Amino acid sequence: MLGAVLPGTGFLAAGRRRLGALTLVVFLALVGAGLWFARGHVQALARTALDTTVLMWGVAGLAVIALLWIAVIVAGYRMLVPAHTSRGRHLLGGLLLLVLVLGVAAPAVAAGRIILVGRDLIAQVFDDGRSATVVDRPNPFGDKQRVNVLILGGDGGAGREGVRTDTVIVASIETATGETTLFSLPRNLENLPFPESSPLAKVYPDGFDAGSESESLLNAVYRNGPAQHPNILGPTDDPGADFLKLGVGEALGLHIDYFVLANLDGFSKLVDALGGITVNVNYYVPVGGEPSTGALPDDYIKPGPNQHMDGATALAFARGRFGLTDYDRMARQRCTIKAIVDAANPTTLLARYEEIAATTENIVSTDIPSSALNDFVDLAFLVKDAPIRSVVFDTKVINPAYPDYDLMRRLVKQTLAPPPSSSSSSPSSSSSSAGTDDAAATSSSAPATGASTTTTTATPTKDPVASLDDACAYDPVAAQKALAAGEPPTKHG
């Protein structure tokens, strides 16, 4: 038994000192190297875990080590068993030997299965397919100071035709520090512009228009754009995402490098795979309900701090809108993203890896090429410990029906600009701080009816830049006020 736990000790006990010492030294060296690598080179380990070729070699290496370990156990038993052992004791020894062999083989098989699941996940999600907006190159980040990723939440699923992206968030990540700013756009944003150099600017000179107003909103671009103009961007596996990357990038004055689309139909499974998430709730959040028909919610999530939610509850928390605004929902979705980041710690990911991987395969698509994975691993370790800010383009900042894209670009530029050095700032030359009121900002506004437009001075009524920790914190005053008002009516109440 000791020879199974510490390979080589069985040989030493049998008098085979050189063989035993060599086996024990090799074993201890492998264990020591593994512990040293795991403790001091976590990022390198994560990089290795995203290389499909290395993973296949890892499975082969794991099999070789397991077979050698089993051989050492069997050989040690044969060396140690007395020559005149009775048949009954041989049977007992054989059963013990079988248990020891299984004790090595079972973990090796489980680890190999996890590695193969991870390899399949990487190969499927990061399949290096065709994209009209990504050029795959050996050094994808290069000397970029920021990487901009478009995060989309799609509502595709059973009983739905096509996909509407009700969640549109750009994560702008500083490559040197991992500091992240989330720019949230309302789903009902109209007249999405496109870069002049894009063929989309020629077919949509006044911004995206699919005919009716409801089909021309931001959340309809993914579905309706490619339907109206198939193949206009050339070969691509996800034309809707390319439409949005170009349009949202133009709206914010950013180059969108990559997109990640999560289908909300499977979102709850991902949360369950993570073991749930924990969020703060400051007001009653409806579960279900349909604002357009007036159908009441089935239930409400009550206000309270540090509420641990399973997948179904988290999905309701992220999507609930009855009696609330799109901007309330956008705020909760950002907090949901933060909660997922917090829940995705290494221990949880390892313990639930197979379930998480299987779920992710079915709900996530992206145009991030495999060549960029190593850079994203390094970036992820920075993002995990860096502050996350949030900028919301709500009605206090823009009018989504008549959006001032120049104002939006200025706010983005101010938010991402490095703070001015004290030596160069002066009352006459210093710029306004990121996201603060811009007295010079103008926006085009128009009445709901009529064709004429007027230009008026527009000043955001609040600072649109906020720490996500603050925005997602528990507000006891607001929560107590909501509780005192009582739970809203439900269709069962």
Short mmCIF file of C-alpha atoms in Angstrom, two decimals:
data_model
loop_
_atom_site.label_atom_id
_atom_site.label_comp_id
_atom_site.label_asym_id
_atom_site.label_seq_id
_atom_site.Cartn_x
_atom_site.Cartn_y
_atom_site.Cartn_z
CA MET A 1 0.00 0.00 0.00
CA LEU A 2 2.85 2.36 0.80
CA GLY A 3 4.41 1.47 -2.57
CA ALA A 4 1.19 2.58 -4.29
CA VAL A 5 1.16 5.94 -2.52
CA LEU A 6 4.93 6.51 -2.82
CA PRO A 7 6.11 4.58 -5.88
CA GLY A 8 9.52 3.03 -5.26
CA THR A 9 9.12 2.29 -1.55
CA GLY A 10 7.86 -1.21 -2.37
CA PHE A 11 11.02 -1.89 -4.33
CA LEU A 12 13.13 -0.62 -1.42
CA ALA A 13 11.30 -2.94 0.97
CA ALA A 14 11.95 -5.85 -1.40
CA GLY A 15 15.68 -5.10 -1.38
CA ARG A 16 15.82 -3.57 -4.87
CA ARG A 17 17.51 -0.41 -3.63
CA ARG A 18 18.70 1.11 -6.89
CA LEU A 19 15.41 0.55 -8.69
CA GLY A 20 13.47 1.74 -5.67
CA ALA A 21 15.56 4.87 -5.19
CA LEU A 22 15.35 5.76 -8.89
CA THR A 23 11.59 5.26 -8.98
CA LEU A 24 11.05 7.28 -5.79
CA VAL A 25 13.29 10.14 -6.97
CA VAL A 26 11.50 10.36 -10.33
CA PHE A 27 8.10 10.35 -8.61
CA LEU A 28 9.03 13.05 -6.09
CA ALA A 29 10.61 15.14 -8.85
CA LEU A 30 7.40 14.97 -10.92
CA VAL A 31 5.23 15.89 -7.90
CA GLY A 32 7.55 18.72 -6.90
CA ALA A 33 7.67 20.10 -10.44
CA GLY A 34 3.88 19.93 -10.68
CA LEU A 35 3.36 21.77 -7.39
CA TRP A 36 5.97 24.40 -8.26
CA PHE A 37 4.41 24.95 -11.66
CA ALA A 38 0.85 25.10 -10.30
CA ARG A 39 1.71 27.55 -7.52
CA GLY A 40 4.00 29.91 -9.35
CA HIS A 41 2.92 29.62 -12.95
CA VAL A 42 -0.87 29.65 -12.90
CA GLN A 43 -1.06 31.80 -16.03
CA ALA A 44 1.24 29.47 -17.91
CA LEU A 45 -0.94 26.57 -16.79
CA ALA A 46 -4.02 28.40 -18.04
CA ARG A 47 -2.30 29.08 -21.36
CA THR A 48 -1.46 25.40 -21.65
CA ALA A 49 -5.06 24.49 -20.94
CA LEU A 50 -6.15 26.43 -24.04
CA ASP A 51 -3.75 24.78 -26.48
CA THR A 52 -5.57 21.88 -28.14
CA THR A 53 -2.34 20.25 -29.35
CA VAL A 54 -0.74 20.40 -25.91
CA LEU A 55 -3.93 19.02 -24.38
CA MET A 56 -3.78 15.94 -26.61
CA TRP A 57 -0.15 15.37 -25.60
CA GLY A 58 -1.29 15.87 -22.02
CA VAL A 59 -3.81 13.05 -22.33
CA ALA A 60 -1.14 10.77 -23.80
CA GLY A 61 1.33 11.72 -21.06
CA LEU A 62 -1.29 11.14 -18.38
CA ALA A 63 -1.97 7.67 -19.79
CA VAL A 64 1.74 6.79 -19.81
CA ILE A 65 2.22 7.96 -16.21
CA ALA A 66 -0.85 6.02 -15.07
CA LEU A 67 0.33 2.82 -16.78
CA LEU A 68 3.83 3.15 -15.32
CA TRP A 69 2.36 3.78 -11.86
CA ILE A 70 0.17 0.68 -12.16
CA ALA A 71 3.17 -1.33 -13.33
CA VAL A 72 5.13 -0.21 -10.26
CA ILE A 73 2.26 -1.27 -7.97
CA VAL A 74 1.94 -4.70 -9.58
CA ALA A 75 5.72 -5.27 -9.68
CA GLY A 76 6.08 -4.23 -6.04
CA TYR A 77 3.37 -6.69 -5.00
CA ARG A 78 4.99 -9.54 -6.89
CA MET A 79 8.37 -8.77 -5.30
CA LEU A 80 6.99 -8.59 -1.79
CA VAL A 81 4.51 -11.48 -1.66
CA PRO A 82 6.05 -14.55 0.06
CA ALA A 83 6.68 -17.57 -2.17
CA HIS A 84 4.53 -19.98 -0.15
CA THR A 85 1.51 -17.72 0.39
CA SER A 86 -1.78 -19.59 0.59
CA ARG A 87 -4.41 -19.34 -2.11
CA GLY A 88 -6.78 -17.46 0.18
CA ARG A 89 -4.18 -14.84 1.00
CA HIS A 90 -3.28 -14.55 -2.68
CA LEU A 91 -6.95 -13.84 -3.35
CA LEU A 92 -7.04 -11.22 -0.60
CA GLY A 93 -3.81 -9.69 -1.91
CA GLY A 94 -5.21 -9.66 -5.43
CA LEU A 95 -8.31 -7.80 -4.28
CA LEU A 96 -6.16 -5.23 -2.49
CA LEU A 97 -4.00 -4.93 -5.60
CA LEU A 98 -7.12 -4.32 -7.71
CA VAL A 99 -8.27 -1.55 -5.36
CA LEU A 100 -4.86 0.13 -5.53
CA VAL A 101 -4.77 -0.09 -9.33
CA LEU A 102 -8.26 1.40 -9.56
CA GLY A 103 -7.15 4.14 -7.17
CA VAL A 104 -4.63 5.21 -9.82
CA ALA A 105 -6.64 4.45 -12.96
CA ALA A 106 -9.92 6.12 -11.96
CA PRO A 107 -8.45 9.61 -11.29
CA ALA A 108 -6.36 9.34 -14.45
CA VAL A 109 -9.43 8.51 -16.54
CA ALA A 110 -11.41 11.36 -14.92
CA ALA A 111 -8.58 13.83 -15.53
CA GLY A 112 -8.23 12.65 -19.13
CA ARG A 113 -11.96 13.10 -19.67
CA ILE A 114 -11.81 16.65 -18.31
CA ILE A 115 -8.90 17.45 -20.60
CA LEU A 116 -10.74 16.09 -23.65
CA VAL A 117 -13.90 18.00 -22.71
CA GLY A 118 -11.84 21.18 -22.46
CA ARG A 119 -10.21 20.48 -25.80
CA ASP A 120 -13.60 19.98 -27.46
CA LEU A 121 -14.90 23.20 -25.89
CA ILE A 122 -11.96 25.23 -27.17
CA ALA A 123 -12.14 23.67 -30.62
CA GLN A 124 -15.88 24.33 -30.91
CA VAL A 125 -16.11 27.86 -29.48
CA PHE A 126 -12.84 29.18 -30.90
CA ASP A 127 -13.13 27.42 -34.25
CA ASP A 128 -11.30 30.09 -36.28
CA GLY A 129 -14.24 30.43 -38.63
CA ARG A 130 -14.77 33.14 -41.20
CA SER A 131 -15.23 36.73 -40.05
CA ALA A 132 -15.67 39.96 -42.00
CA THR A 133 -14.22 42.05 -39.16
CA VAL A 134 -11.33 39.98 -37.73
CA VAL A 135 -7.94 39.42 -39.31
CA ASP A 136 -6.25 36.47 -37.64
CA ARG A 137 -2.59 37.19 -37.01
CA PRO A 138 0.17 35.73 -34.80
CA ASN A 139 0.25 38.71 -32.42
CA PRO A 140 -3.41 39.81 -32.26
CA PHE A 141 -3.02 42.37 -29.46
CA GLY A 142 0.22 43.84 -30.80
CA ASP A 143 0.82 47.23 -29.24
CA LYS A 144 -2.86 47.92 -28.57
CA GLN A 145 -3.52 49.89 -25.42
CA ARG A 146 -7.11 48.67 -25.28
CA VAL A 147 -9.04 45.66 -26.52
CA ASN A 148 -12.75 46.22 -27.14
CA VAL A 149 -15.10 43.24 -26.93
CA LEU A 150 -18.78 43.45 -27.88
CA ILE A 151 -20.87 41.41 -25.44
CA LEU A 152 -24.27 40.41 -26.80
CA GLY A 153 -27.15 38.72 -25.03
CA GLY A 154 -29.44 36.99 -27.53
CA ASP A 155 -32.99 35.88 -26.85
CA GLY A 156 -33.04 32.96 -29.27
CA GLY A 157 -34.79 29.84 -28.10
CA ALA A 158 -37.87 27.67 -28.42
CA GLY A 159 -40.85 29.57 -29.82
CA ARG A 160 -38.77 32.55 -30.98
CA GLU A 161 -38.03 33.48 -34.57
CA GLY A 162 -34.45 34.58 -35.06
CA VAL A 163 -32.31 36.29 -32.43
CA ARG A 164 -32.76 39.75 -30.96
CA THR A 165 -29.83 41.12 -29.01
CA ASP A 166 -31.53 42.86 -26.10
CA THR A 167 -28.19 43.09 -24.29
CA VAL A 168 -25.52 45.16 -26.03
CA ILE A 169 -22.44 45.98 -23.94
CA VAL A 170 -18.94 46.93 -25.01
CA ALA A 171 -16.17 45.93 -22.62
CA SER A 172 -13.18 48.18 -23.22
CA ILE A 173 -10.18 46.60 -21.46
CA GLU A 174 -6.85 48.26 -20.87
CA THR A 175 -4.24 45.68 -21.84
CA ALA A 176 -1.60 46.89 -19.36
CA THR A 177 -3.78 46.88 -16.23
CA GLY A 178 -6.98 44.97 -16.98
CA GLU A 179 -9.09 47.97 -15.95
CA THR A 180 -12.42 47.54 -17.70
CA THR A 181 -15.16 49.97 -18.67
CA LEU A 182 -18.55 48.62 -19.71
CA PHE A 183 -20.52 50.79 -22.14
CA SER A 184 -24.19 49.77 -22.12
CA LEU A 185 -26.39 50.71 -25.05
CA PRO A 186 -30.21 50.64 -24.87
CA ARG A 187 -31.92 48.04 -27.01
CA ASN A 188 -34.24 50.70 -28.47
CA LEU A 189 -31.42 52.86 -29.85
CA GLU A 190 -32.31 54.04 -33.35
CA ASN A 191 -30.46 55.03 -36.54
CA LEU A 192 -27.32 53.02 -35.75
CA PRO A 193 -24.55 54.51 -37.93
CA PHE A 194 -21.88 52.63 -39.85
CA PRO A 195 -18.31 53.62 -40.82
CA GLU A 196 -18.00 55.52 -44.07
CA SER A 197 -15.52 52.96 -45.33
CA SER A 198 -18.03 50.14 -44.82
CA PRO A 199 -20.47 49.10 -47.56
CA LEU A 200 -23.17 49.34 -44.88
CA ALA A 201 -22.84 53.14 -44.89
CA LYS A 202 -23.95 53.19 -48.52
CA VAL A 203 -27.09 51.13 -47.96
CA TYR A 204 -27.86 52.87 -44.64
CA PRO A 205 -26.72 56.48 -45.20
CA ASP A 206 -28.99 57.77 -42.41
CA GLY A 207 -28.40 54.91 -40.02
CA PHE A 208 -29.93 51.44 -39.79
CA ASP A 209 -33.47 51.25 -41.14
CA ALA A 210 -35.42 48.04 -41.67
CA GLY A 211 -38.76 49.66 -42.43
CA SER A 212 -40.91 49.78 -39.34
CA GLU A 213 -39.60 51.45 -36.20
CA SER A 214 -39.69 48.30 -34.06
CA GLU A 215 -37.65 46.40 -36.65
CA SER A 216 -35.05 49.19 -36.91
CA LEU A 217 -33.99 49.32 -33.28
CA LEU A 218 -30.54 48.27 -32.10
CA ASN A 219 -31.78 44.91 -30.87
CA ALA A 220 -33.10 44.08 -34.36
CA VAL A 221 -29.88 44.80 -36.29
CA TYR A 222 -28.43 41.32 -35.70
CA ARG A 223 -31.46 39.65 -37.26
CA ASN A 224 -32.68 42.13 -39.88
CA GLY A 225 -29.43 43.53 -41.26
CA PRO A 226 -28.16 40.30 -42.85
CA ALA A 227 -31.70 39.43 -43.93
CA GLN A 228 -31.94 42.69 -45.90
CA HIS A 229 -28.41 42.58 -47.34
CA PRO A 230 -27.02 39.04 -47.33
CA ASN A 231 -23.32 38.68 -48.16
CA ILE A 232 -22.80 42.44 -48.25
CA LEU A 233 -19.78 42.10 -45.94
CA GLY A 234 -18.34 39.10 -47.71
CA PRO A 235 -17.72 35.60 -46.32
CA THR A 236 -18.55 35.42 -42.63
CA ASP A 237 -20.02 32.86 -40.25
CA ASP A 238 -21.95 35.45 -38.22
CA PRO A 239 -23.01 38.44 -40.34
CA GLY A 240 -25.30 39.79 -37.62
CA ALA A 241 -22.39 40.12 -35.20
CA ASP A 242 -20.30 41.85 -37.89
CA PHE A 243 -23.14 44.32 -38.53
CA LEU A 244 -23.24 45.15 -34.83
CA LYS A 245 -19.46 45.36 -34.43
CA LEU A 246 -19.27 47.95 -37.21
CA GLY A 247 -22.34 49.89 -36.08
CA VAL A 248 -21.70 49.92 -32.34
CA GLY A 249 -18.05 50.74 -32.96
CA GLU A 250 -19.03 53.73 -35.10
CA ALA A 251 -21.61 54.86 -32.52
CA LEU A 252 -19.01 54.87 -29.73
CA GLY A 253 -15.97 55.92 -31.74
CA LEU A 254 -14.20 52.64 -30.97
CA HIS A 255 -12.79 49.84 -33.03
CA ILE A 256 -14.54 46.67 -31.87
CA ASP A 257 -12.01 43.85 -31.96
CA TYR A 258 -14.16 40.84 -31.10
CA PHE A 259 -17.65 39.81 -30.07
CA VAL A 260 -19.05 37.24 -27.65
CA LEU A 261 -22.70 36.22 -27.98
CA ALA A 262 -24.41 34.41 -25.12
CA ASN A 263 -27.82 32.98 -25.85
CA LEU A 264 -30.00 33.70 -22.85
CA ASP A 265 -31.99 30.55 -23.53
CA GLY A 266 -29.13 28.60 -21.93
CA PHE A 267 -27.93 31.30 -19.55
CA SER A 268 -29.60 29.73 -16.51
CA LYS A 269 -27.73 26.46 -17.15
CA LEU A 270 -24.41 28.29 -17.07
CA VAL A 271 -25.28 29.92 -13.73
CA ASP A 272 -26.29 26.53 -12.33
CA ALA A 273 -23.02 25.07 -13.60
CA LEU A 274 -21.16 27.74 -11.63
CA GLY A 275 -23.10 26.82 -8.51
CA GLY A 276 -25.22 29.99 -8.65
CA ILE A 277 -24.35 33.67 -8.32
CA THR A 278 -24.74 36.21 -5.53
CA VAL A 279 -26.23 39.66 -6.15
CA ASN A 280 -27.78 42.52 -4.21
CA VAL A 281 -31.45 43.34 -4.88
CA ASN A 282 -32.66 46.86 -4.07
CA TYR A 283 -36.23 46.68 -5.38
CA TYR A 284 -38.83 44.12 -6.38
CA VAL A 285 -37.74 42.44 -9.62
CA PRO A 286 -40.53 40.78 -11.64
CA VAL A 287 -40.35 37.14 -12.63
CA GLY A 288 -42.02 36.95 -16.03
CA GLY A 289 -44.81 39.25 -17.11
CA GLU A 290 -45.33 40.90 -20.49
CA PRO A 291 -45.44 44.73 -20.55
CA SER A 292 -46.90 44.88 -24.07
CA THR A 293 -49.98 42.83 -23.13
CA GLY A 294 -50.21 43.75 -19.47
CA ALA A 295 -49.84 40.11 -18.37
CA LEU A 296 -48.77 40.20 -14.74
CA PRO A 297 -45.56 38.55 -13.47
CA ASP A 298 -45.71 35.13 -11.85
CA ASP A 299 -43.72 36.32 -8.86
CA TYR A 300 -41.18 38.89 -7.67
CA ILE A 301 -37.66 38.67 -6.33
CA LYS A 302 -37.71 40.51 -3.02
CA PRO A 303 -35.16 43.17 -2.06
CA GLY A 304 -32.27 42.01 0.07
CA PRO A 305 -28.46 41.86 0.27
CA ASN A 306 -26.22 39.03 -0.95
CA GLN A 307 -28.97 36.90 -2.44
CA HIS A 308 -27.66 33.62 -3.82
CA MET A 309 -29.57 32.73 -6.98
CA ASP A 310 -29.84 29.59 -9.04
CA GLY A 311 -29.96 29.74 -12.82
CA ALA A 312 -33.69 30.30 -13.23
CA THR A 313 -33.78 33.07 -10.62
CA ALA A 314 -30.67 34.73 -12.04
CA LEU A 315 -32.21 34.72 -15.52
CA ALA A 316 -35.37 36.33 -14.15
CA PHE A 317 -33.24 38.88 -12.31
CA ALA A 318 -31.36 39.76 -15.51
CA ARG A 319 -34.42 39.91 -17.77
CA GLY A 320 -37.29 41.16 -15.59
CA ARG A 321 -38.81 44.36 -17.02
CA PHE A 322 -42.51 44.48 -16.07
CA GLY A 323 -43.21 47.82 -14.41
CA LEU A 324 -39.56 48.84 -14.84
CA THR A 325 -37.47 50.39 -17.59
CA ASP A 326 -34.98 48.98 -20.05
CA TYR A 327 -32.31 50.88 -18.15
CA ASP A 328 -33.20 49.15 -14.88
CA ARG A 329 -32.74 45.86 -16.69
CA MET A 330 -29.46 46.99 -18.27
CA ALA A 331 -28.13 47.86 -14.80
CA ARG A 332 -29.06 44.43 -13.43
CA GLN A 333 -27.47 42.72 -16.42
CA ARG A 334 -24.19 44.48 -15.73
CA CYS A 335 -24.40 43.36 -12.11
CA THR A 336 -25.11 39.82 -13.32
CA ILE A 337 -21.94 39.90 -15.43
CA LYS A 338 -19.98 41.06 -12.40
CA ALA A 339 -21.50 38.29 -10.29
CA ILE A 340 -20.50 35.69 -12.88
CA VAL A 341 -16.93 37.05 -12.89
CA ASP A 342 -16.89 36.79 -9.10
CA ALA A 343 -18.31 33.24 -9.14
CA ALA A 344 -15.85 31.98 -11.76
CA ASN A 345 -12.98 31.35 -9.33
CA PRO A 346 -10.40 28.66 -10.14
CA THR A 347 -11.75 26.22 -7.55
CA THR A 348 -15.29 26.40 -8.91
CA LEU A 349 -14.15 26.19 -12.52
CA LEU A 350 -12.10 23.07 -11.81
CA ALA A 351 -14.71 21.33 -9.69
CA ARG A 352 -17.53 21.97 -12.17
CA TYR A 353 -15.50 22.11 -15.34
CA GLU A 354 -17.29 19.42 -17.35
CA GLU A 355 -20.73 20.88 -16.63
CA ILE A 356 -19.56 24.43 -17.34
CA ALA A 357 -17.86 23.37 -20.57
CA ALA A 358 -20.88 21.44 -21.84
CA THR A 359 -23.16 24.38 -21.11
CA THR A 360 -20.82 26.94 -22.64
CA GLU A 361 -20.57 25.00 -25.90
CA ASN A 362 -24.32 25.36 -26.41
CA ILE A 363 -24.83 29.02 -25.53
CA VAL A 364 -21.66 30.92 -26.46
CA SER A 365 -20.30 31.92 -29.86
CA THR A 366 -17.44 34.29 -30.64
CA ASP A 367 -15.02 35.39 -33.34
CA ILE A 368 -12.03 35.41 -30.98
CA PRO A 369 -9.43 33.34 -32.86
CA SER A 370 -7.42 30.64 -31.13
CA SER A 371 -4.27 32.71 -31.77
CA ALA A 372 -5.60 35.35 -29.35
CA LEU A 373 -6.33 32.96 -26.46
CA ASN A 374 -2.93 33.30 -24.79
CA ASP A 375 -3.28 37.09 -24.76
CA PHE A 376 -6.80 36.81 -23.36
CA VAL A 377 -5.58 34.46 -20.61
CA ASP A 378 -3.06 37.08 -19.48
CA LEU A 379 -5.73 39.77 -19.74
CA ALA A 380 -8.24 37.71 -17.77
CA PHE A 381 -5.89 37.46 -14.79
CA LEU A 382 -5.60 41.27 -14.82
CA VAL A 383 -9.36 41.84 -15.25
CA LYS A 384 -10.15 39.55 -12.32
CA ASP A 385 -8.42 41.89 -9.85
CA ALA A 386 -8.94 45.23 -11.60
CA PRO A 387 -11.79 47.71 -11.08
CA ILE A 388 -14.75 47.62 -13.46
CA ARG A 389 -16.52 50.86 -14.37
CA SER A 390 -19.84 51.27 -16.07
CA VAL A 391 -21.20 53.87 -18.48
CA VAL A 392 -24.92 53.76 -19.25
CA PHE A 393 -26.35 55.63 -22.22
CA ASP A 394 -29.78 56.06 -20.71
CA THR A 395 -32.32 58.84 -21.18
CA LYS A 396 -30.40 61.07 -18.77
CA VAL A 397 -27.53 61.03 -21.28
CA ILE A 398 -29.12 60.56 -24.71
CA ASN A 399 -32.51 60.30 -26.37
CA PRO A 400 -32.49 56.79 -27.91
CA ALA A 401 -35.03 57.84 -30.55
CA TYR A 402 -32.80 60.73 -31.69
CA PRO A 403 -29.36 59.79 -30.36
CA ASP A 404 -26.54 62.30 -30.46
CA TYR A 405 -23.71 60.03 -31.54
CA ASP A 406 -21.21 62.87 -31.39
CA LEU A 407 -22.01 63.28 -27.70
CA MET A 408 -21.70 59.55 -27.15
CA ARG A 409 -18.28 59.49 -28.80
CA ARG A 410 -17.10 62.42 -26.70
CA LEU A 411 -18.20 60.74 -23.48
CA VAL A 412 -16.44 57.53 -24.49
CA LYS A 413 -13.27 59.43 -25.34
CA GLN A 414 -13.36 61.36 -22.06
CA THR A 415 -14.02 58.20 -20.06
CA LEU A 416 -11.13 56.27 -21.57
CA ALA A 417 -8.68 59.18 -21.69
CA PRO A 418 -5.86 58.95 -19.14
CA PRO A 419 -6.12 61.58 -16.38
CA PRO A 420 -4.15 64.75 -17.21
CA SER A 421 -0.85 65.17 -15.36
CA SER A 422 -0.80 67.91 -12.76
CA SER A 423 2.10 69.62 -14.50
CA SER A 424 0.24 70.04 -17.76
CA SER A 425 -3.21 70.92 -16.47
CA SER A 426 -4.37 74.45 -16.07
CA PRO A 427 -7.72 76.20 -15.65
CA SER A 428 -7.72 77.13 -19.31
CA SER A 429 -6.45 73.89 -20.81
CA SER A 430 -7.55 71.03 -18.57
CA SER A 431 -10.24 68.80 -19.98
CA SER A 432 -13.34 67.76 -18.09
CA SER A 433 -13.03 64.56 -16.13
CA ALA A 434 -14.24 61.34 -17.65
CA GLY A 435 -17.98 61.20 -17.95
CA THR A 436 -18.71 64.52 -16.23
CA ASP A 437 -21.16 67.05 -17.60
CA ASP A 438 -20.07 68.37 -20.98
CA ALA A 439 -21.44 71.86 -21.42
CA ALA A 440 -20.37 71.95 -25.04
CA ALA A 441 -22.11 68.72 -25.96
CA THR A 442 -24.99 69.08 -28.34
CA SER A 443 -27.63 66.63 -29.39
CA SER A 444 -30.21 66.59 -32.12
CA SER A 445 -33.74 66.26 -30.83
CA ALA A 446 -37.03 66.14 -32.64
CA PRO A 447 -40.69 65.87 -31.70
CA ALA A 448 -42.32 62.52 -31.98
CA THR A 449 -44.31 63.68 -34.99
CA GLY A 450 -43.26 65.83 -37.87
CA ALA A 451 -40.16 65.85 -40.02
CA SER A 452 -38.36 68.92 -38.72
CA THR A 453 -35.50 68.70 -36.24
CA THR A 454 -33.94 71.22 -33.91
CA THR A 455 -30.52 71.34 -32.32
CA THR A 456 -30.35 72.08 -28.62
CA THR A 457 -27.66 72.08 -25.99
CA ALA A 458 -27.59 68.77 -24.17
CA THR A 459 -25.92 68.20 -20.85
CA PRO A 460 -26.10 64.80 -19.14
CA THR A 461 -28.08 65.19 -15.95
CA LYS A 462 -25.82 62.80 -14.09
CA ASP A 463 -22.30 61.48 -14.29
CA PRO A 464 -22.70 58.38 -16.51
CA VAL A 465 -19.47 56.81 -15.26
CA ALA A 466 -19.81 54.68 -12.15
CA SER A 467 -17.93 51.94 -10.37
CA LEU A 468 -19.70 48.63 -10.86
CA ASP A 469 -19.01 47.80 -7.21
CA ASP A 470 -20.97 50.91 -6.20
CA ALA A 471 -23.70 50.42 -8.79
CA CYS A 472 -24.27 46.83 -7.68
CA ALA A 473 -23.99 47.49 -3.94
CA TYR A 474 -26.87 46.98 -1.55
CA ASP A 475 -28.89 50.14 -0.89
CA PRO A 476 -30.69 49.58 2.43
CA VAL A 477 -32.71 52.80 2.13
CA ALA A 478 -34.08 51.92 -1.30
CA ALA A 479 -34.66 48.31 -0.30
CA GLN A 480 -36.55 49.22 2.89
CA LYS A 481 -38.63 51.73 0.96
CA ALA A 482 -39.56 49.05 -1.56
CA LEU A 483 -40.41 46.55 1.18
CA ALA A 484 -42.54 49.13 2.98
CA ALA A 485 -44.52 49.77 -0.20
CA GLY A 486 -45.42 46.10 -0.39
CA GLU A 487 -45.05 43.45 -3.06
CA PRO A 488 -46.58 44.37 -6.45
CA PRO A 489 -49.49 42.27 -7.72
CA THR A 490 -48.92 39.00 -9.55
CA LYS A 491 -51.22 37.03 -11.82
CA HIS A 492 -51.73 34.61 -8.92
CA GLY A 493 -52.19 37.34 -6.33
#
